[in-house]
Coordinates of C-alpha atoms and ligand atoms in Angstrom, one line a residue:
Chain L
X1 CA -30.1 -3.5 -25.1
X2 CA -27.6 -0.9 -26.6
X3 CA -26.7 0.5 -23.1
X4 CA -26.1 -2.8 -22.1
X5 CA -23.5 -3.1 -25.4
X6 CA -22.3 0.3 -24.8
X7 CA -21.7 -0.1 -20.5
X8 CA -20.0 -3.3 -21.5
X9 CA -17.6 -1.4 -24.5
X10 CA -17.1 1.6 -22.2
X11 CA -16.6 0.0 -19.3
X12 CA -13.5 -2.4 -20.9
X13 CA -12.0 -0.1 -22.2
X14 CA -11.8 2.3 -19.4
X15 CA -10.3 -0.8 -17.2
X16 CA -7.6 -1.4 -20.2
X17 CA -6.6 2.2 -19.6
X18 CA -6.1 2.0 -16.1
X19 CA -3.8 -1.4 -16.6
X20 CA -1.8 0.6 -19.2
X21 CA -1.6 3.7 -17.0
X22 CA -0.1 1.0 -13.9
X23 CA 1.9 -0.6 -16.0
X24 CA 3.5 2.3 -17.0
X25 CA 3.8 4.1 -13.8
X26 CA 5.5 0.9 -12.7
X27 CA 8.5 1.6 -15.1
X28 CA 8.7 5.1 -14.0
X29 CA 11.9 5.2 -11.6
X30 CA 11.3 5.1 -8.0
X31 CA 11.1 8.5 -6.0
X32 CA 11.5 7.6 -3.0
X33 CA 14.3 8.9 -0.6
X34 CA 15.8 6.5 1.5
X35 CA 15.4 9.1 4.1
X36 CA 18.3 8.6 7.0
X37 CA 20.9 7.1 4.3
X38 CA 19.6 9.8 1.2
X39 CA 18.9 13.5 2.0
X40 CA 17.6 15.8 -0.2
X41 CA 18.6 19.4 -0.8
X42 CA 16.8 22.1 1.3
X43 CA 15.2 25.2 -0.7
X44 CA 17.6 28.2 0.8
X45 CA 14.0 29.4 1.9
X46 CA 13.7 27.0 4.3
X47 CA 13.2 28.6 8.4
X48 CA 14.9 26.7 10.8
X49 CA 15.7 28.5 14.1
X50 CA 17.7 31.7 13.9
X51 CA 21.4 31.8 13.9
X52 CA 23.5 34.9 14.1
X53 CA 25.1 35.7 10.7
X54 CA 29.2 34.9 10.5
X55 CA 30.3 38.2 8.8
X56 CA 33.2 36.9 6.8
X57 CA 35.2 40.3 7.3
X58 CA 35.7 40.3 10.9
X59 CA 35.0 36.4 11.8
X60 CA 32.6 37.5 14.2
X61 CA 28.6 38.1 14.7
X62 CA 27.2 41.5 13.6
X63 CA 25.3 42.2 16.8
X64 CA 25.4 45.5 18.4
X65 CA 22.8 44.6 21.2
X66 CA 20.7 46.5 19.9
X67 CA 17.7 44.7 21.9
X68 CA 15.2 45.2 19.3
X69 CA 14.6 41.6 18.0
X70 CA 14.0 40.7 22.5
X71 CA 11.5 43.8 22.2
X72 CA 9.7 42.6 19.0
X73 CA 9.6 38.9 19.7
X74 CA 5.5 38.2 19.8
X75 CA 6.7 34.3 21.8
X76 CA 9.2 36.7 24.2
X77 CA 11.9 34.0 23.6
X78 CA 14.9 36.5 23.1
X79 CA 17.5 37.6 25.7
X80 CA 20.0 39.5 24.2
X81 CA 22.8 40.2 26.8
X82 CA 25.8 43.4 26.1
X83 CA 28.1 45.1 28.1
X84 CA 30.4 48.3 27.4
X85 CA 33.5 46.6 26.8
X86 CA 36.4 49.1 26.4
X87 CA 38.0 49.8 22.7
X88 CA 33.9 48.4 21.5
X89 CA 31.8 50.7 20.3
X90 CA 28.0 50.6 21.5
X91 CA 27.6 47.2 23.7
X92 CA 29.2 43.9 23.2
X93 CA 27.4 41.2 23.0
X94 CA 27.8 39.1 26.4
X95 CA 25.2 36.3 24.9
X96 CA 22.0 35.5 22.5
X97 CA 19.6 32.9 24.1
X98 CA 16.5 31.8 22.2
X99 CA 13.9 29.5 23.6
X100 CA 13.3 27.8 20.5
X101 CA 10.4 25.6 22.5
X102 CA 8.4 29.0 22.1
X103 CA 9.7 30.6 19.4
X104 CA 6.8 30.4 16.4
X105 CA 9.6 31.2 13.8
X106 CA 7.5 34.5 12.3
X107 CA 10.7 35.9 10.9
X108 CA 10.0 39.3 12.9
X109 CA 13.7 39.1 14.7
X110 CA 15.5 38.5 11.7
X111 CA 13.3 41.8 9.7
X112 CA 13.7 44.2 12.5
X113 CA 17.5 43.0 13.4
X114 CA 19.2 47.2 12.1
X115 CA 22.6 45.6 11.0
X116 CA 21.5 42.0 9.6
X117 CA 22.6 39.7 11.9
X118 CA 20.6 37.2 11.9
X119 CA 19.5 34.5 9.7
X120 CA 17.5 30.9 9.8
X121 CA 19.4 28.0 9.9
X122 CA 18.9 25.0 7.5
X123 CA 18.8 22.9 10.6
X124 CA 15.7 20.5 10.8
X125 CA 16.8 17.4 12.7
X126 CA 16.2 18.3 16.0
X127 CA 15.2 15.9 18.7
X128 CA 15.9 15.7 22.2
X129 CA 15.3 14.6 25.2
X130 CA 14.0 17.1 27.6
X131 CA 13.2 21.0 26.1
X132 CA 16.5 22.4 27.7
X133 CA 18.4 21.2 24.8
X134 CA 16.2 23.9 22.8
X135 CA 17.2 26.6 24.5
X136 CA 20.2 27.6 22.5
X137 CA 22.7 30.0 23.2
X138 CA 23.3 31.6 19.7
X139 CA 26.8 33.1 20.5
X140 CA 28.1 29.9 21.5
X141 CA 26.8 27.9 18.5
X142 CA 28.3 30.7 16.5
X143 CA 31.5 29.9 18.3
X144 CA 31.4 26.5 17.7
X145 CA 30.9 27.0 13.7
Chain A
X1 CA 17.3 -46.9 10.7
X2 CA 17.1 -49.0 7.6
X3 CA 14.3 -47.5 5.9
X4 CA 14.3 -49.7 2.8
X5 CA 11.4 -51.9 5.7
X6 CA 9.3 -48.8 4.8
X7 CA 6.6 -49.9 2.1
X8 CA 8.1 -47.3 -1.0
X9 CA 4.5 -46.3 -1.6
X10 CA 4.6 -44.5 2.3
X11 CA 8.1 -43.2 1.4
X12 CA 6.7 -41.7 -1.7
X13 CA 3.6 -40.1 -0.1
X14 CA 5.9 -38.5 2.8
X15 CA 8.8 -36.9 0.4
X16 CA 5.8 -35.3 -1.7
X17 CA 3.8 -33.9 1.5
X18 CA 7.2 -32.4 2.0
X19 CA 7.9 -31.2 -1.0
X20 CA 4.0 -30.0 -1.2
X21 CA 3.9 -28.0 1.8
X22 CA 7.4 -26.4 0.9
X23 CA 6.1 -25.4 -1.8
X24 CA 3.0 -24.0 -0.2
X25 CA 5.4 -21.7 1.7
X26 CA 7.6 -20.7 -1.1
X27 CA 4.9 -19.9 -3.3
X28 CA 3.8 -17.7 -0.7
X29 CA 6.7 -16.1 0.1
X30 CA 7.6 -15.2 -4.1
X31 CA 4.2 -14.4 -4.1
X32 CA 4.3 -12.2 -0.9
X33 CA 7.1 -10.5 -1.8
X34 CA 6.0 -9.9 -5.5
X35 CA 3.1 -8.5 -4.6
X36 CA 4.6 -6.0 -2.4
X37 CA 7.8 -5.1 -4.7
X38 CA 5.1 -4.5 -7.5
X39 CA 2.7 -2.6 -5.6
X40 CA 5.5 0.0 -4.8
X41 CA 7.1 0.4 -8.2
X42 CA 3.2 0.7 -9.2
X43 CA 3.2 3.9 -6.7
X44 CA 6.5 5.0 -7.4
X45 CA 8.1 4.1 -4.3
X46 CA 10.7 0.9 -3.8
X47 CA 8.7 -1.8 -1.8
X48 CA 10.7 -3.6 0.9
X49 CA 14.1 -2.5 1.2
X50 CA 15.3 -2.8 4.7
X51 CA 15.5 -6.5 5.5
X52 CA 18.3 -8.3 2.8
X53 CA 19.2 -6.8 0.2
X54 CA 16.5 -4.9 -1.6
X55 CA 14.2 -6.4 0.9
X56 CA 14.5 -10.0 0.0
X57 CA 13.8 -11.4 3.7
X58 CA 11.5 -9.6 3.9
X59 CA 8.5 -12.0 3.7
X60 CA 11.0 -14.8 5.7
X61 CA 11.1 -12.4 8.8
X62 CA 7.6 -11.9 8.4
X63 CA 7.3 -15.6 8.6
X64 CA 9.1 -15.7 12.0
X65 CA 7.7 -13.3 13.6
X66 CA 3.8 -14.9 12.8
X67 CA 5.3 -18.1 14.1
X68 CA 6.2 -16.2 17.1
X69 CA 2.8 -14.3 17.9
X70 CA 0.6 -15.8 20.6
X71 CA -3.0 -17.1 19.4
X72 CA -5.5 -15.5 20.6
X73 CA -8.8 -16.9 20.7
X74 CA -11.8 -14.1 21.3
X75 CA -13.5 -15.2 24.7
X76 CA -16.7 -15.1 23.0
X77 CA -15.5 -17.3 19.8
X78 CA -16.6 -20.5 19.0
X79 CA -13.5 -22.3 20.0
X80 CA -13.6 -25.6 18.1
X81 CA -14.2 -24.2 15.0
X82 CA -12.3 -21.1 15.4
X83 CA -9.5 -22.9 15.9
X84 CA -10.6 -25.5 13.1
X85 CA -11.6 -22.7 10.0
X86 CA -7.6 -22.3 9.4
X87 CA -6.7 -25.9 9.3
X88 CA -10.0 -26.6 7.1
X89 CA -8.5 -23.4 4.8
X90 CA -5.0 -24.9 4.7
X91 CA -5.0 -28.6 4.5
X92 CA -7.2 -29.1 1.0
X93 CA -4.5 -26.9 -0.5
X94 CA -1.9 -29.6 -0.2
X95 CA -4.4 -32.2 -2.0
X96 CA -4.9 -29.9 -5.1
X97 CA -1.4 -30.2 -5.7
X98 CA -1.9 -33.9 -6.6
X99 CA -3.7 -33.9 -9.6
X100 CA -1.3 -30.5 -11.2
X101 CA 0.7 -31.4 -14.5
X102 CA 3.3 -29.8 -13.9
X103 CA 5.4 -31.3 -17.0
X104 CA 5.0 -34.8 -18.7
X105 CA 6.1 -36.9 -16.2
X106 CA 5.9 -34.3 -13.1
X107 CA 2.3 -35.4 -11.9
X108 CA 1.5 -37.2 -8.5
X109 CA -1.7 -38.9 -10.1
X110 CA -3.4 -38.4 -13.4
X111 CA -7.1 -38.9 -12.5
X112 CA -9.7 -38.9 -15.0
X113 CA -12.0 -36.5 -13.1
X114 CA -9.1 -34.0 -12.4
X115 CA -10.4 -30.9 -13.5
X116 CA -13.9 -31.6 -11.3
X117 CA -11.3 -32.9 -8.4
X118 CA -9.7 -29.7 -8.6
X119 CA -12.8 -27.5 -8.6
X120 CA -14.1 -29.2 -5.4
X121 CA -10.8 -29.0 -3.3
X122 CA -10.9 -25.1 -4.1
X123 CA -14.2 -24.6 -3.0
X124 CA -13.4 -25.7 0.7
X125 CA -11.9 -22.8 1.1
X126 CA -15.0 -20.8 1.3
X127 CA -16.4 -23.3 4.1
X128 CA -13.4 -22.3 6.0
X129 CA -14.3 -18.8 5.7
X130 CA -17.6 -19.2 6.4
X131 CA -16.5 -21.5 9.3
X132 CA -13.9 -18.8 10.3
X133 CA -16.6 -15.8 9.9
X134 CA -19.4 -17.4 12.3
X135 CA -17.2 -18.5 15.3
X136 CA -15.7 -15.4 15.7
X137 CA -18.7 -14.0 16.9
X138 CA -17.9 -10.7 15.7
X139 CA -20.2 -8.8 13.0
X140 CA -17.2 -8.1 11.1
X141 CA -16.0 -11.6 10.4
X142 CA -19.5 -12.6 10.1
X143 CA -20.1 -10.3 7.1
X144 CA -17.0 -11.0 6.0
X145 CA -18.2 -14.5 5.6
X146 CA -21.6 -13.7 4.1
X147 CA -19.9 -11.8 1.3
X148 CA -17.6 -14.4 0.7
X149 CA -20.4 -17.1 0.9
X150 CA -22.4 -14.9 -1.8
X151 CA -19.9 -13.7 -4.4
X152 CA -18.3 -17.6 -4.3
X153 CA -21.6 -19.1 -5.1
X154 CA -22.4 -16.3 -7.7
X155 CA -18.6 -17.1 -9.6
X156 CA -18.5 -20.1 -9.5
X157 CA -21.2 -20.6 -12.1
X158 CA -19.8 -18.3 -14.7
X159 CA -16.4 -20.5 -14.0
X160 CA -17.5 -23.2 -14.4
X161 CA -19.8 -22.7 -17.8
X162 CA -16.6 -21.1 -19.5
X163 CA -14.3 -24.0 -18.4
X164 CA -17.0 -26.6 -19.4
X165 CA -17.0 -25.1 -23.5
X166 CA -12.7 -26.2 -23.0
X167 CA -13.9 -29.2 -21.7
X168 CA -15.9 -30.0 -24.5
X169 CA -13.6 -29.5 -26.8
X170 CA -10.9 -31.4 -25.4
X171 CA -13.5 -34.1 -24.4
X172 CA -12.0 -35.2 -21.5
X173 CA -11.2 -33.7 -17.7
X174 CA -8.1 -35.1 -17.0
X175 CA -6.0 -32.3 -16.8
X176 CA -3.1 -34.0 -18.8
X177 CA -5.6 -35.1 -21.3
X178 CA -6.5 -31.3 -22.2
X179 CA -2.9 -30.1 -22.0
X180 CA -2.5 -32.9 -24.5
X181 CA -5.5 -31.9 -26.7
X182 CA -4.4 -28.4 -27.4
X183 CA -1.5 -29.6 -29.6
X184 CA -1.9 -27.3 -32.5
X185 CA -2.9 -24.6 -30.3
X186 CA -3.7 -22.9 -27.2
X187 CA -7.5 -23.2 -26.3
X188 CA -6.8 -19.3 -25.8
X189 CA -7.1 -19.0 -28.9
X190 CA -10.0 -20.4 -30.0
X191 CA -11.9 -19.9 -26.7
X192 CA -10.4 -16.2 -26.0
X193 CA -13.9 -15.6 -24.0
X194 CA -13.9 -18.3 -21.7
X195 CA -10.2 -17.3 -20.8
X196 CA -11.5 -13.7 -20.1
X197 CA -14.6 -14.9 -17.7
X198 CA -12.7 -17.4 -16.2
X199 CA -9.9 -15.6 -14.8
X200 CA -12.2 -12.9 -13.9
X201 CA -14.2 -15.6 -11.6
X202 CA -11.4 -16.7 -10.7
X203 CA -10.0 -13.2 -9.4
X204 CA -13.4 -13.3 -7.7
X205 CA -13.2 -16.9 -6.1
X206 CA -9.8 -15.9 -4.5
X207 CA -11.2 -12.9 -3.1
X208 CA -8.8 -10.8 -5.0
X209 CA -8.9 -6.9 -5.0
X210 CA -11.1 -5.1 -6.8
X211 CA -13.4 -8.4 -5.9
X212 CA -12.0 -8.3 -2.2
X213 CA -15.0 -7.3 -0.6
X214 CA -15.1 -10.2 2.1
X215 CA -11.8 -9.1 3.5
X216 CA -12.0 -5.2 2.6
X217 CA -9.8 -3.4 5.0
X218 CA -12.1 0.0 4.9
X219 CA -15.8 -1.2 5.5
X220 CA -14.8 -4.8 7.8
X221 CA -10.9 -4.0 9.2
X222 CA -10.4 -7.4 7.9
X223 CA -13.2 -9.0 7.1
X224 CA -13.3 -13.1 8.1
X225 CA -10.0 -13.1 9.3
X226 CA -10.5 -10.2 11.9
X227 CA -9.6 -11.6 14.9
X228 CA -7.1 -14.2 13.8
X229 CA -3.6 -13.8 14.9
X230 CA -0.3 -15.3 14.4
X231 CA -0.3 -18.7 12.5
X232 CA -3.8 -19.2 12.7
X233 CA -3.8 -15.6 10.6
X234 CA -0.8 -17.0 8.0
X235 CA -2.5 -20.0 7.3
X236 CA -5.3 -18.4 5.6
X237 CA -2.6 -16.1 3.5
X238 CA -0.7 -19.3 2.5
X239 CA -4.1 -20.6 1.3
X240 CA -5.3 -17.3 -0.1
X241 CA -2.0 -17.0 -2.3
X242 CA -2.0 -21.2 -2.8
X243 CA -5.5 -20.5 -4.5
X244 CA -4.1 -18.0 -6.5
X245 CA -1.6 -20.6 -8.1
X246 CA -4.5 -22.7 -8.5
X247 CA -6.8 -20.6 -10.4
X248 CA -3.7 -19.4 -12.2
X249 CA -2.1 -23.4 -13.1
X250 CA -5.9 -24.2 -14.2
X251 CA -5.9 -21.6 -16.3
X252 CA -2.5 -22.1 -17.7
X253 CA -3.7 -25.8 -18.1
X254 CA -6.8 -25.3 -19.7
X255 CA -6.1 -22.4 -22.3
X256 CA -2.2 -22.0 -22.2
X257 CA -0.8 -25.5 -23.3
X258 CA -0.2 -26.2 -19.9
X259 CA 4.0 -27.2 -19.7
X260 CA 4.1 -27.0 -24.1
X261 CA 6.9 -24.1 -24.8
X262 CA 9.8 -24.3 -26.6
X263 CA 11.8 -27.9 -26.2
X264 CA 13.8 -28.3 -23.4
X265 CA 16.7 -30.9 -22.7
X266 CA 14.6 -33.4 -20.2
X267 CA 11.6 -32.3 -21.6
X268 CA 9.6 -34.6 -19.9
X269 CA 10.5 -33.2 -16.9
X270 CA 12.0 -29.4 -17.6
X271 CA 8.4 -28.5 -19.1
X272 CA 7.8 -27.9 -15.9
X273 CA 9.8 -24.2 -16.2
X274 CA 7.6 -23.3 -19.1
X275 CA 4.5 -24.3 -16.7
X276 CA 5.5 -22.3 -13.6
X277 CA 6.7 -19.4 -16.3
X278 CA 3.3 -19.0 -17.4
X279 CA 1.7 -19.7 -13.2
X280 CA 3.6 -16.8 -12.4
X281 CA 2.7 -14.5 -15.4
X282 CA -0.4 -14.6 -14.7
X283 CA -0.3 -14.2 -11.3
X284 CA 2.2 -10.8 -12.3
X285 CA -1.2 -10.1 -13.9
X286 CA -3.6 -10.7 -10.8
X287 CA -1.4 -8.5 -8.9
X288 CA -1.0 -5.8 -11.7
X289 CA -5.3 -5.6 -11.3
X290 CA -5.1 -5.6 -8.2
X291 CA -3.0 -2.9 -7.9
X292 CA -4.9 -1.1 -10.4
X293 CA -8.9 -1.0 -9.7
X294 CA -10.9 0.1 -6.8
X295 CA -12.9 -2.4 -5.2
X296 CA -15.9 -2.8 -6.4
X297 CA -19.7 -2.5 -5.3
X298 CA -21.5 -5.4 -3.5
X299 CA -24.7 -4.4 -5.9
X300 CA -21.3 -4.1 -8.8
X301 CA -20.4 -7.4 -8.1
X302 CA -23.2 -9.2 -8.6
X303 CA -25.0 -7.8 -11.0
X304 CA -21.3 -8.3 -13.5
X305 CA -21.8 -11.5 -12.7
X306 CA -25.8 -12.0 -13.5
X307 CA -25.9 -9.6 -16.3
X308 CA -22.5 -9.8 -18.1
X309 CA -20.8 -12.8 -16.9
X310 CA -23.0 -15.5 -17.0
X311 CA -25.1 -15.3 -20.3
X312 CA -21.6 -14.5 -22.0
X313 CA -20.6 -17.5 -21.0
X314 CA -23.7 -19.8 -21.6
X315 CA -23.7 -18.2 -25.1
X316 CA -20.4 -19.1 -25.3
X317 CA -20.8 -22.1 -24.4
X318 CA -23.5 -23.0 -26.8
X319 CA -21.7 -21.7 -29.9
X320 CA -18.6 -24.4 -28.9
X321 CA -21.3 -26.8 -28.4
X322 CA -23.1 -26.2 -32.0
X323 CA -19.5 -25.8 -33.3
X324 CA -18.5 -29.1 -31.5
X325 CA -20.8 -30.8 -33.1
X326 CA -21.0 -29.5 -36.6
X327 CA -16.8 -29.9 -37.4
X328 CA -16.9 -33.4 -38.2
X329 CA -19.7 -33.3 -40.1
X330 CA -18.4 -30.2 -41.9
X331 CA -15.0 -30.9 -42.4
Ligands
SF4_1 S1 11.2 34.1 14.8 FE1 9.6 35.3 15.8 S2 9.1 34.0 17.6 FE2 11.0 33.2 16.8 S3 12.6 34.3 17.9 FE3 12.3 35.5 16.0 S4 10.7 37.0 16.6 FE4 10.7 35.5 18.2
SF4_2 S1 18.2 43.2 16.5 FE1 20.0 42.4 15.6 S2 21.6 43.7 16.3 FE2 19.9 44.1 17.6 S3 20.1 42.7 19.4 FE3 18.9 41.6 17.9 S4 20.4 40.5 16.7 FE4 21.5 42.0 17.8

C-alpha cells in the first residue's frame, strides 16, 4: 500500500517537471537558421577545396611549380603545369587543376606546399550537374577573385 | 427564389449545419496549426514558416492538397465499410455541437439529458475506428483498432464516475443547468479530483499522445488510419481534433463555469468568448502534454486506469455523495 502512495507521489511529480521543463523550453528563443535566407558564420577551420593563396604583395599566387603537392596527393587529383618563362625565376605556373570529385581533402597538399601557397576555401555550396564542374582549374579561379 | 416559402424551422437547421461544419474545419485548422507552431517552439525550432507569413496557410494548403489526393481503397479492404468508417467518424461530430452552451442564449437545444447525449455521440467515434481497423484488412489497422477498442472501454469508466460526482452536485445533466449551478464557484474547485481524472480520460478517449497507442507512428506506421488517403484520411483528423474540443468544452462546462467570466456588453451572447477562451486553454494544455511525455505502455495504460484511476474516482465519488447528502442536514 505505501508503494502504491509513493509510485503515485513520485510519479506526479516527475510528470509536473517535465510540463515545467516544456514550458520553459518553449520560451527559449528559436534556434533555428532559416538556412537559404540566414547563414551562419563558418569556423576559419573549416576545409573546403584548396585554393591557391593571393599574396597581397605581388597580386599573384605563390607557386613555384614545385610539383610536390601532384607527388604527395594519396587521391592523385593534382596536375600542376610550369614552364620557364623568361625574366621568372624557377618555372611559372602554366595551370593548377584539382579533381575535387577524388580529392579526400587530407590537407597533405596544403602541409607539404615549400612556399605556402595554398589554402582551403570556405566554399561549401557546391552542386552541380555533371562531375566536370568539379574539376577546377585553381589559377583561373584565382584569376577570377 | 423567394425563400420566405421555406418552413424557418428548415432555414434554421441548414444555416447551423453550415455554420457547424465550418466550424468543424476551423477548429481544425487553429488547432492544426497550434499544435504544430507549439511543438516547434517546444524543440526550439519555429514550426511552419514557409507558407503565409509565419506559416499561417499552412494548414489551408494542407487542406487542398488532401482534397486533391486520389482515394485509394486497398484491393483486399472491405469496401463498404472502408469507405463508411470516415463518414461514421465525421458525421456524429456535427450532432455534438447541438447540445454545446456556448453562452446564455448561444445553444441550438437545451436537452435535459445533454451531458449523457453528449457522452454517447463521442463514443461513435471508436466504432468508426474499430470499423476503420477491420476493413482494412491490414494487421496494422486492425491492432490499431483493438487498442483503441480496449483503452476506450477502460476510460470511459473512470470518465464517467468523476463526471457523475459533478453531476450530483449540480443535480441535473443539462449542460446549461450545471453551468448555471456553479454560480458561486467553479466545480474545479470543489471537485479538483474529478477535473484531474477526467481530463486525463479524456486525453485517453481522444487517443492523444502519451495515450496514442492506437495510432502510434513507431510500432503500427499509423495505426487505424494506415491505409487511408486523402479526404477519407482528413476526415478522421477533423474528428480527432473535433473530439478534442469536446472533451475540452465538457470540461470547461462541467468544472470551469462554462461561458461565466468577467461581464461582457451582450452578455448573453459575448459569453461565448470567455467559453472558447477557456476550450482553447485547455486544448494549449493537451498539446503542451503531448508534446511533453513518451507514450506510454499498453501494460502502463491500463493498469493507470484499474489501479489509480478508477478507485480514485469511485472514492471520489462516494465522498460527494456522503457529502451530498449530509449538507442540508448539516447546514
Ligand atoms: S587535400 Fe589531399 S587529396 Fe585533396 S588535393 Fe590535397 S593532397 Fe590531394
Ligand atoms: S607544393 Fe606549393 S609551390 Fe609546389 S606546386 Fe604545389 S602549390 Fe605550387
Amino acid at each position: 500500500m505505501n508503494e502504491y502512495f509513493s509510485d503515485l507521489f513520485s510519479g506526479a511529480k516527475s510528470l509536473l517537471v517535465g510540463l515545467s521543463v516544456t514550458i520553459r523550453e518553449m520560451f527559449k528563443p528559436v534556434v533555428t537558421v532559416q538556412y537559404p535566407r540566414e547563414k551562419l558564420e563558418i569556423t576559419p577551420n573549416f576545409r573546403g577545396h584548396t585554393e591557391l593563396v593571393k599574396d597581397p604583395e605581388t597580386g599573384t599566387h605563390k607557386c613555384i611549380s614545385c610539383m610536390m603537392c601532384q607527388k604527395e596527393c594519396p587521391s592523385d587529383c593534382i596536375r600542376v603545369k610550369g614552364e620557364k618563362r623568361e625574366g621568372v625565376k624557377g618555372l611559372a605556373l602554366v595551370s593548377y587543376s584539382l579533381d575535387f570529385t577524388k580529392c579526400s581533402l587530407c590537407g597533405t597538399c596544403v602541409e607539404v606546399c615549400p612556399t605556402a601557397a595554398l589554402e582551403y576555401s570556405q566554399e561549401y555550396e557546391l552542386a552541380g550537374y555533371s562531375s566536370d564542374e568539379f574539376r577546377f582549374d585553381l589559377l583561373k579561379r584565382l584569376e577570377e577573385r | 427564389m423567394d425563400i420566405s416559402i421555406l418552413p424557418p424551422e428548415l432555414i434554421r437547421i441548414v444555416i447551423s449545419a453550415v455554420i457547424i461544419i465550418a466550424f468543424v474545419f476551423l477548429n481544425a485548422m487553429v488547432l492544426g496549426y497550434a499544435e504544430r507552431k507549439l511543438a516547434g517552439y517546444i524543440m526550439r525550432r519555429p514550426g511552419p514558416m514557409e507558407v503565409g507569413p509565419q506559416g499561417i496557410l499552412q494548414l489551408m494548403i494542407d487542406g487542398v492538397k488532401l482534397i486533391g489526393k486520389q482515394l485509394i481503397v486497398p484491393k483486399e479492404s472491405g469496401h463498404a465499410l472502408f469507405r463508411i468508417a470516415p463518414l461514421l467518424a465525421f458525421i456524429p461530430v456535427g450532432l455534438a455541437f447541438v447540445v454545446i452552451p456556448f453562452s446564455d442564449k448561444l445553444q441550438a437545444r437545451d436537452l435535459d439529458v445533454g451531458l449523457v447525449f453528449m457522452l454517447a455521440i463521442m463514443s461513435v467515434n471508436v466504432v468508426a475506428v474499430l470499423v476503420a481497423g477491420w476493413s482494412s484488412n491490414n494487421k496494422y489497422s486492425l491492432f490499431g483498432a483493438i487498442r483503441s477498442v480496449a483503452q476506450n472501454v477502460a476510460y470511459e469508466i473512470p470518465m464517467l464516475l468523476s463526471l457523475l460526482s459533478v453531476v450530483l452536485m449540480a443535480n441535473t445533466l443539462s449542460l446549461k443547468g450545471i453551468v448555471l449551478a456553479q454560480h458561486p464557484v467553479w466545480y474545479v474547485v470543489c471537485q479538483p479530483l474529478a477535473f484531474i481524472i477526467y481530463f486525463v480520460a479524456g486525453l485517453a478517449e481522444t487517443n492523444r499522445a502519451p495515450f496514442d497507442l492506437p495510432e502510434a507512428e513507431s510500432e503500427l506506421t499509423a495505426g487505424f488510419h494506415t491505409e487511408y488517403s486523402g479526404m477519407s484520411f482528413s476526415l478522421f483528423i477533423l474528428a480527432e481534433y473535433t473530439n478534442m474540443f469536446f472533451v475540452c468544452s465538457i470540461a470547461v462546462v462541467l468544472f470551469l463555469g462554462g461561458w461565466s467570466g468577467i461581464p461582457l456588453p451582450f452578455y448573453a451572447y459575448s459569453g461565448g468568448i470567455w467559453f472558447l477562451l477557456k476550450v482553447y486553454a485547455l486544448l494549449f494544455v493537451m498539446i503542451w502534454v503531448r508534446w511533453t511525455y513518451p507514450r506510454v505502455r499498453f501494460d502502463q495504460l491500463l493498469n493507470f486506469c484499474w489501479k489509480y484511476l478508477i478507485p480514485f474516482s469511485l472514492v471520489n465519488l462516494m465522498l460527494t455523495a456522503i457529502l451530498v447528502k449530509l449538507w442540508p442536514v448539516v447546514f
